[in-house]
PDB file of N, CA and C in Angstrom:
ATOM      1  N   MET A   1     189.424 186.311 156.975  1.00  0.00           N
ATOM      2  CA  MET A   1     189.452 187.959 156.420  1.00  0.00           C
ATOM      3  C   MET A   1     191.102 187.498 156.737  1.00  0.00           C
ATOM      4  N   ARG A   2     192.000 187.301 155.382  1.00  0.00           N
ATOM      5  CA  ARG A   2     193.300 187.477 156.080  1.00  0.00           C
ATOM      6  C   ARG A   2     193.917 188.395 155.525  1.00  0.00           C
ATOM      7  N   HIS A   3     194.816 188.943 156.332  1.00  0.00           N
ATOM      8  CA  HIS A   3     195.575 189.811 156.873  1.00  0.00           C
ATOM      9  C   HIS A   3     196.464 190.308 156.009  1.00  0.00           C
ATOM     10  N   LEU A   4     196.881 191.247 155.503  1.00  0.00           N
ATOM     11  CA  LEU A   4     197.884 191.316 154.612  1.00  0.00           C
ATOM     12  C   LEU A   4     199.068 191.719 154.577  1.00  0.00           C
ATOM     13  N   ARG A   5     198.527 193.204 155.692  1.00  0.00           N
ATOM     14  CA  ARG A   5     200.322 194.046 155.633  1.00  0.00           C
ATOM     15  C   ARG A   5     199.717 195.255 156.760  1.00  0.00           C
ATOM     16  N   ASP A   6     200.594 195.669 157.450  1.00  0.00           N
ATOM     17  CA  ASP A   6     200.251 196.974 157.998  1.00  0.00           C
ATOM     18  C   ASP A   6     200.971 197.806 157.391  1.00  0.00           C
ATOM     19  N   ILE A   7     200.101 199.004 157.793  1.00  0.00           N
ATOM     20  CA  ILE A   7     201.025 200.380 156.903  1.00  0.00           C
ATOM     21  C   ILE A   7     201.785 201.038 158.366  1.00  0.00           C
ATOM     22  N   ALA A   8     203.037 201.314 157.979  1.00  0.00           N
ATOM     23  CA  ALA A   8     202.858 202.482 159.031  1.00  0.00           C
ATOM     24  C   ALA A   8     202.758 203.265 159.007  1.00  0.00           C
ATOM     25  N   HIS A   9     202.475 203.953 160.578  1.00  0.00           N
ATOM     26  CA  HIS A   9     201.983 205.284 160.521  1.00  0.00           C
ATOM     27  C   HIS A   9     201.847 205.849 162.247  1.00  0.00           C
ATOM     28  N   PRO A  10     202.161 207.484 162.601  1.00  0.00           N
ATOM     29  CA  PRO A  10     202.773 207.673 163.964  1.00  0.00           C
ATOM     30  C   PRO A  10     201.460 207.963 164.472  1.00  0.00           C
ATOM     31  N   GLN A  11     200.329 208.178 163.758  1.00  0.00           N
ATOM     32  CA  GLN A  11     199.273 208.455 164.734  1.00  0.00           C
ATOM     33  C   GLN A  11     198.427 207.259 165.012  1.00  0.00           C
ATOM     34  N   PHE A  12     197.908 206.719 164.176  1.00  0.00           N
ATOM     35  CA  PHE A  12     197.164 204.991 164.146  1.00  0.00           C
ATOM     36  C   PHE A  12     197.315 204.075 163.485  1.00  0.00           C
ATOM     37  N   ARG A  13     197.338 202.497 164.157  1.00  0.00           N
ATOM     38  CA  ARG A  13     197.277 201.457 163.480  1.00  0.00           C
ATOM     39  C   ARG A  13     196.549 201.286 161.930  1.00  0.00           C
ATOM     40  N   ILE A  14     197.448 200.961 160.559  1.00  0.00           N
ATOM     41  CA  ILE A  14     196.952 200.632 159.956  1.00  0.00           C
ATOM     42  C   ILE A  14     196.653 199.315 159.437  1.00  0.00           C
ATOM     43  N   SER A  15     195.538 198.687 159.380  1.00  0.00           N
ATOM     44  CA  SER A  15     196.178 197.116 158.778  1.00  0.00           C
ATOM     45  C   SER A  15     194.993 197.146 157.193  1.00  0.00           C
ATOM     46  N   VAL A  16     195.507 195.889 156.203  1.00  0.00           N
ATOM     47  CA  VAL A  16     194.773 195.640 154.824  1.00  0.00           C
ATOM     48  C   VAL A  16     194.735 194.393 155.629  1.00  0.00           C
ATOM     49  N   PHE A  17     193.171 194.375 155.135  1.00  0.00           N
ATOM     50  CA  PHE A  17     192.857 192.664 154.996  1.00  0.00           C
ATOM     51  C   PHE A  17     192.080 192.329 153.478  1.00  0.00           C
ATOM     52  N   ALA A  18     191.892 191.176 153.380  1.00  0.00           N
ATOM     53  CA  ALA A  18     191.354 190.377 152.012  1.00  0.00           C
ATOM     54  C   ALA A  18     190.435 189.716 152.071  1.00  0.00           C
ATOM     55  N   TRP A  19     189.006 190.065 151.849  1.00  0.00           N
ATOM     56  CA  TRP A  19     188.231 189.246 152.131  1.00  0.00           C
ATOM     57  C   TRP A  19     186.792 189.591 151.287  1.00  0.00           C
ATOM     58  N   ASN A  20     185.967 188.436 150.668  1.00  0.00           N
ATOM     59  CA  ASN A  20     185.256 188.023 150.174  1.00  0.00           C
ATOM     60  C   ASN A  20     185.277 189.374 148.871  1.00  0.00           C
ATOM     61  N   ASN A  21     186.232 189.406 148.513  1.00  0.00           N
ATOM     62  CA  ASN A  21     186.260 190.015 146.948  1.00  0.00           C
ATOM     63  C   ASN A  21     186.993 191.719 147.553  1.00  0.00           C
ATOM     64  N   LYS A  22     187.267 191.968 148.460  1.00  0.00           N
ATOM     65  CA  LYS A  22     187.388 193.296 149.028  1.00  0.00           C
ATOM     66  C   LYS A  22     188.639 193.063 150.049  1.00  0.00           C
ATOM     67  N   PHE A  23     189.353 194.499 149.590  1.00  0.00           N
ATOM     68  CA  PHE A  23     190.121 194.951 150.395  1.00  0.00           C
ATOM     69  C   PHE A  23     189.397 195.547 151.579  1.00  0.00           C
ATOM     70  N   ILE A  24     189.988 195.365 152.981  1.00  0.00           N
ATOM     71  CA  ILE A  24     189.514 195.855 153.630  1.00  0.00           C
ATOM     72  C   ILE A  24     190.540 196.309 155.009  1.00  0.00           C
ATOM     73  N   VAL A  25     190.550 197.943 154.623  1.00  0.00           N
ATOM     74  CA  VAL A  25     191.423 198.811 155.159  1.00  0.00           C
ATOM     75  C   VAL A  25     191.426 199.380 156.956  1.00  0.00           C
ATOM     76  N   LYS A  26     191.925 198.818 157.546  1.00  0.00           N
ATOM     77  CA  LYS A  26     191.320 199.333 159.097  1.00  0.00           C
ATOM     78  C   LYS A  26     192.167 200.352 159.765  1.00  0.00           C
ATOM     79  N   PHE A  27     191.434 201.202 160.259  1.00  0.00           N
ATOM     80  CA  PHE A  27     192.498 202.033 161.185  1.00  0.00           C
ATOM     81  C   PHE A  27     191.838 202.173 162.523  1.00  0.00           C
ATOM     82  N   GLU A  28     192.747 202.363 163.517  1.00  0.00           N
ATOM     83  CA  GLU A  28     192.892 201.903 164.807  1.00  0.00           C
ATOM     84  C   GLU A  28     193.291 202.873 165.309  1.00  0.00           C
ATOM     85  N   ASN A  29     192.331 203.732 166.374  1.00  0.00           N
ATOM     86  CA  ASN A  29     192.849 204.561 167.461  1.00  0.00           C
ATOM     87  C   ASN A  29     192.631 204.451 168.762  1.00  0.00           C
ATOM     88  N   GLY A  30     193.272 204.323 169.734  1.00  0.00           N
ATOM     89  CA  GLY A  30     192.804 203.895 170.823  1.00  0.00           C
ATOM     90  C   GLY A  30     191.699 202.421 170.826  1.00  0.00           C
ATOM     91  N   MET A  31     190.267 202.797 171.541  1.00  0.00           N
ATOM     92  CA  MET A  31     189.263 202.376 171.738  1.00  0.00           C
ATOM     93  C   MET A  31     189.037 202.165 170.271  1.00  0.00           C
ATOM     94  N   LEU A  32     188.623 203.369 169.077  1.00  0.00           N
ATOM     95  CA  LEU A  32     188.269 203.242 168.105  1.00  0.00           C
ATOM     96  C   LEU A  32     188.596 202.878 167.179  1.00  0.00           C
ATOM     97  N   GLU A  33     187.834 202.973 165.822  1.00  0.00           N
ATOM     98  CA  GLU A  33     188.022 201.990 164.871  1.00  0.00           C
ATOM     99  C   GLU A  33     187.487 202.395 163.781  1.00  0.00           C
ATOM    100  N   GLN A  34     188.259 203.010 162.440  1.00  0.00           N
ATOM    101  CA  GLN A  34     187.268 202.959 161.204  1.00  0.00           C
ATOM    102  C   GLN A  34     187.718 202.307 160.256  1.00  0.00           C
ATOM    103  N   THR A  35     186.783 201.941 159.301  1.00  0.00           N
ATOM    104  CA  THR A  35     187.175 200.698 158.260  1.00  0.00           C
ATOM    105  C   THR A  35     186.332 201.231 157.153  1.00  0.00           C
ATOM    106  N   TYR A  36     187.006 200.602 155.925  1.00  0.00           N
ATOM    107  CA  TYR A  36     186.793 201.200 154.499  1.00  0.00           C
ATOM    108  C   TYR A  36     187.047 199.646 153.993  1.00  0.00           C
ATOM    109  N   LYS A  37     185.812 199.266 153.019  1.00  0.00           N
ATOM    110  CA  LYS A  37     185.953 198.581 151.817  1.00  0.00           C
ATOM    111  C   LYS A  37     186.037 198.649 150.953  1.00  0.00           C
ATOM    112  N   ILE A  38     187.121 197.936 150.212  1.00  0.00           N
ATOM    113  CA  ILE A  38     187.257 198.698 148.427  1.00  0.00           C
ATOM    114  C   ILE A  38     187.066 197.366 147.819  1.00  0.00           C
ATOM    115  N   SER A  39     186.287 197.598 146.878  1.00  0.00           N
ATOM    116  CA  SER A  39     185.974 196.291 145.866  1.00  0.00           C
ATOM    117  C   SER A  39     187.588 196.130 144.814  1.00  0.00           C
ATOM    118  N   GLU A  40     187.258 194.897 145.144  1.00  0.00           N
ATOM    119  CA  GLU A  40     189.387 194.049 144.381  1.00  0.00           C
ATOM    120  C   GLU A  40     189.151 194.973 142.945  1.00  0.00           C
ATOM    121  N   LEU A  41     187.746 195.071 142.089  1.00  0.00           N
ATOM    122  CA  LEU A  41     187.315 195.664 141.072  1.00  0.00           C
ATOM    123  C   LEU A  41     187.998 196.965 140.745  1.00  0.00           C
ATOM    124  N   ASP A  42     187.963 197.419 141.857  1.00  0.00           N
ATOM    125  CA  ASP A  42     188.153 198.798 141.990  1.00  0.00           C
ATOM    126  C   ASP A  42     189.371 199.314 141.738  1.00  0.00           C
ATOM    127  N   VAL A  43     190.482 198.421 142.170  1.00  0.00           N
ATOM    128  CA  VAL A  43     192.112 198.637 141.998  1.00  0.00           C
ATOM    129  C   VAL A  43     192.481 197.916 141.712  1.00  0.00           C
ATOM    130  N   ALA A  44     193.773 198.235 141.219  1.00  0.00           N
ATOM    131  CA  ALA A  44     194.607 196.926 140.586  1.00  0.00           C
ATOM    132  C   ALA A  44     195.240 195.655 141.401  1.00  0.00           C
ATOM    133  N   GLY A  45     195.498 196.098 142.925  1.00  0.00           N
ATOM    134  CA  GLY A  45     195.931 194.914 143.656  1.00  0.00           C
ATOM    135  C   GLY A  45     196.072 195.843 144.799  1.00  0.00           C
ATOM    136  N   PRO A  46     196.539 195.255 146.020  1.00  0.00           N
ATOM    137  CA  PRO A  46     196.619 195.414 147.272  1.00  0.00           C
ATOM    138  C   PRO A  46     197.586 196.713 147.328  1.00  0.00           C
ATOM    139  N   GLU A  47     198.496 197.005 146.844  1.00  0.00           N
ATOM    140  CA  GLU A  47     199.581 198.052 146.807  1.00  0.00           C
ATOM    141  C   GLU A  47     199.080 199.424 146.057  1.00  0.00           C
ATOM    142  N   ASP A  48     197.404 199.140 145.207  1.00  0.00           N
ATOM    143  CA  ASP A  48     196.949 200.643 144.829  1.00  0.00           C
ATOM    144  C   ASP A  48     196.412 201.231 146.347  1.00  0.00           C
ATOM    145  N   VAL A  49     196.161 200.352 147.117  1.00  0.00           N
ATOM    146  CA  VAL A  49     195.510 200.561 148.258  1.00  0.00           C
ATOM    147  C   VAL A  49     196.455 201.866 149.287  1.00  0.00           C
ATOM    148  N   ASP A  50     197.581 201.658 149.255  1.00  0.00           N
ATOM    149  CA  ASP A  50     198.693 202.882 149.519  1.00  0.00           C
ATOM    150  C   ASP A  50     198.092 203.972 149.017  1.00  0.00           C
ATOM    151  N   THR A  51     197.975 204.296 147.575  1.00  0.00           N
ATOM    152  CA  THR A  51     197.863 205.512 146.841  1.00  0.00           C
ATOM    153  C   THR A  51     196.673 206.242 147.091  1.00  0.00           C
ATOM    154  N   LEU A  52     195.930 205.061 147.716  1.00  0.00           N
ATOM    155  CA  LEU A  52     194.266 206.000 147.997  1.00  0.00           C
ATOM    156  C   LEU A  52     194.244 206.370 149.612  1.00  0.00           C
ATOM    157  N   LEU A  53     195.519 206.167 150.131  1.00  0.00           N
ATOM    158  CA  LEU A  53     196.002 206.522 151.504  1.00  0.00           C
ATOM    159  C   LEU A  53     196.647 207.846 151.721  1.00  0.00           C
ATOM    160  N   ASP A  54     196.271 208.858 151.046  1.00  0.00           N
ATOM    161  CA  ASP A  54     197.039 209.756 150.700  1.00  0.00           C
ATOM    162  C   ASP A  54     196.797 211.162 152.006  1.00  0.00           C
ATOM    163  N   PRO A  55     197.909 212.104 151.959  1.00  0.00           N
ATOM    164  CA  PRO A  55     197.673 212.896 153.559  1.00  0.00           C
ATOM    165  C   PRO A  55     196.419 213.525 153.312  1.00  0.00           C
ATOM    166  N   PRO A  56     195.614 214.143 152.428  1.00  0.00           N
ATOM    167  CA  PRO A  56     194.635 214.582 152.732  1.00  0.00           C
ATOM    168  C   PRO A  56     193.636 213.259 153.262  1.00  0.00           C
ATOM    169  N   PHE A  57     193.263 211.968 153.063  1.00  0.00           N
ATOM    170  CA  PHE A  57     192.594 211.232 153.107  1.00  0.00           C
ATOM    171  C   PHE A  57     192.997 210.952 154.658  1.00  0.00           C
ATOM    172  N   LEU A  58     194.280 211.141 155.282  1.00  0.00           N
ATOM    173  CA  LEU A  58     194.831 210.448 156.300  1.00  0.00           C
ATOM    174  C   LEU A  58     194.183 211.680 157.329  1.00  0.00           C
ATOM    175  N   GLU A  59     194.298 212.874 156.426  1.00  0.00           N
ATOM    176  CA  GLU A  59     194.173 214.072 157.680  1.00  0.00           C
ATOM    177  C   GLU A  59     192.704 213.794 157.943  1.00  0.00           C
ATOM    178  N   GLN A  60     191.725 213.582 157.263  1.00  0.00           N
ATOM    179  CA  GLN A  60     189.862 213.369 157.476  1.00  0.00           C
ATOM    180  C   GLN A  60     189.888 212.314 158.427  1.00  0.00           C
ATOM    181  N   VAL A  61     190.474 211.145 157.999  1.00  0.00           N
ATOM    182  CA  VAL A  61     190.669 210.337 159.056  1.00  0.00           C
ATOM    183  C   VAL A  61     190.634 210.839 160.381  1.00  0.00           C
ATOM    184  N   SER A  62     192.065 211.570 160.843  1.00  0.00           N
ATOM    185  CA  SER A  62     192.387 211.708 161.743  1.00  0.00           C
ATOM    186  C   SER A  62     191.068 213.137 162.425  1.00  0.00           C
ATOM    187  N   ARG A  63     190.787 213.594 161.372  1.00  0.00           N
ATOM    188  CA  ARG A  63     189.606 214.711 161.948  1.00  0.00           C
ATOM    189  C   ARG A  63     188.090 213.697 162.570  1.00  0.00           C
ATOM    190  N   ARG A  64     187.805 212.482 161.652  1.00  0.00           N
ATOM    191  CA  ARG A  64     186.996 211.812 162.143  1.00  0.00           C
ATOM    192  C   ARG A  64     187.150 210.947 163.467  1.00  0.00           C
ATOM    193  N   PHE A  65     188.507 210.520 163.702  1.00  0.00           N
ATOM    194  CA  PHE A  65     188.641 209.975 165.252  1.00  0.00           C
ATOM    195  C   PHE A  65     188.582 211.286 166.269  1.00  0.00           C
ATOM    196  N   GLN A  66     188.645 212.095 166.168  1.00  0.00           N
ATOM    197  CA  GLN A  66     188.685 213.314 166.722  1.00  0.00           C
ATOM    198  C   GLN A  66     186.910 213.659 166.710  1.00  0.00           C
ATOM    199  N   GLU A  67     186.210 213.772 165.954  1.00  0.00           N
ATOM    200  CA  GLU A  67     184.870 213.475 166.304  1.00  0.00           C
ATOM    201  C   GLU A  67     184.238 212.436 167.010  1.00  0.00           C
ATOM    202  N   MET A  68     184.597 211.213 166.521  1.00  0.00           N
ATOM    203  CA  MET A  68     184.418 210.246 167.357  1.00  0.00           C
ATOM    204  C   MET A  68     184.388 210.019 168.341  1.00  0.00           C
ATOM    205  N   ASP A  69     185.506 210.452 169.180  1.00  0.00           N
ATOM    206  CA  ASP A  69     186.009 210.519 170.650  1.00  0.00           C
ATOM    207  C   ASP A  69     185.219 211.537 171.199  1.00  0.00           C
ATOM    208  N   ALA A  70     184.845 213.101 170.284  1.00  0.00           N
ATOM    209  CA  ALA A  70     184.115 213.577 171.236  1.00  0.00           C
ATOM    210  C   ALA A  70     182.327 213.653 171.239  1.00  0.00           C
ATOM    211  N   ASP A  71     181.877 212.900 170.096  1.00  0.00           N
ATOM    212  CA  ASP A  71     180.588 212.275 170.282  1.00  0.00           C
ATOM    213  C   ASP A  71     180.342 211.190 171.096  1.00  0.00           C
ATOM    214  N   TRP A  72     181.443 210.184 171.616  1.00  0.00           N
ATOM    215  CA  TRP A  72     181.287 209.336 172.759  1.00  0.00           C
ATOM    216  C   TRP A  72     181.394 209.987 174.007  1.00  0.00           C
ATOM    217  N   GLY A  73     182.264 210.883 174.012  1.00  0.00           N
ATOM    218  CA  GLY A  73     182.215 211.769 175.547  1.00  0.00           C
ATOM    219  C   GLY A  73     180.998 212.228 175.732  1.00  0.00           C
ATOM    220  N   ALA A  74     180.522 212.957 174.464  1.00  0.00           N
ATOM    221  CA  ALA A  74     179.400 213.807 175.025  1.00  0.00           C
ATOM    222  C   ALA A  74     178.568 212.946 175.242  1.00  0.00           C
ATOM    223  N   SER A  75     177.897 211.576 175.091  1.00  0.00           N
ATOM    224  CA  SER A  75     177.251 210.627 174.999  1.00  0.00           C
ATOM    225  C   SER A  75     177.362 210.353 176.563  1.00  0.00           C
ATOM    226  N   MET A  76     178.252 210.054 176.930  1.00  0.00           N
ATOM    227  CA  MET A  76     178.700 209.356 178.263  1.00  0.00           C
ATOM    228  C   MET A  76     178.417 210.566 179.448  1.00  0.00           C
ATOM    229  N   GLU A  77     178.627 211.588 179.151  1.00  0.00           N
ATOM    230  CA  GLU A  77     178.279 212.860 180.041  1.00  0.00           C
ATOM    231  C   GLU A  77     176.827 212.953 179.998  1.00  0.00           C
ATOM    232  N   ARG A  78     176.278 212.673 179.117  1.00  0.00           N
ATOM    233  CA  ARG A  78     174.937 213.257 179.092  1.00  0.00           C
ATOM    234  C   ARG A  78     174.065 212.012 179.533  1.00  0.00           C
ATOM    235  N   ASN A  79     174.495 210.807 179.607  1.00  0.00           N
ATOM    236  CA  ASN A  79     173.861 209.383 180.027  1.00  0.00           C
ATOM    237  C   ASN A  79     174.393 209.550 181.745  1.00  0.00           C
ATOM    238  N   GLY A  80     175.725 209.957 182.331  1.00  0.00           N
ATOM    239  CA  GLY A  80     175.960 209.740 183.567  1.00  0.00           C
ATOM    240  C   GLY A  80     177.052 208.646 183.380  1.00  0.00           C
ATOM    241  N   VAL A  81     177.361 208.004 182.578  1.00  0.00           N
ATOM    242  CA  VAL A  81     178.387 207.049 182.336  1.00  0.00           C
ATOM    243  C   VAL A  81     179.918 207.944 182.700  1.00  0.00           C
ATOM    244  N   SER A  82     180.521 207.141 183.595  1.00  0.00           N
ATOM    245  CA  SER A  82     182.174 207.791 183.826  1.00  0.00           C
ATOM    246  C   SER A  82     182.852 207.192 183.279  1.00  0.00           C
TER     247      SER A  82
END
């Protein structure tokens, strides 16, 4: 997997990779991460990935991180793990 670039964001780290005819966009927030794979055939180039990362999409990524954190916390609580 080849690292292409990082995209600045105040809330989470965004990294773009190229691998196996796909662009991989990875979002990291603390111990959580989300990964999206985009076929190279679906976009003209890696710069088109930026267009897909519009404010509504990034807001959904943020909400999903909140949900993931809540799910993880609930599982830890249910199972007595601190």
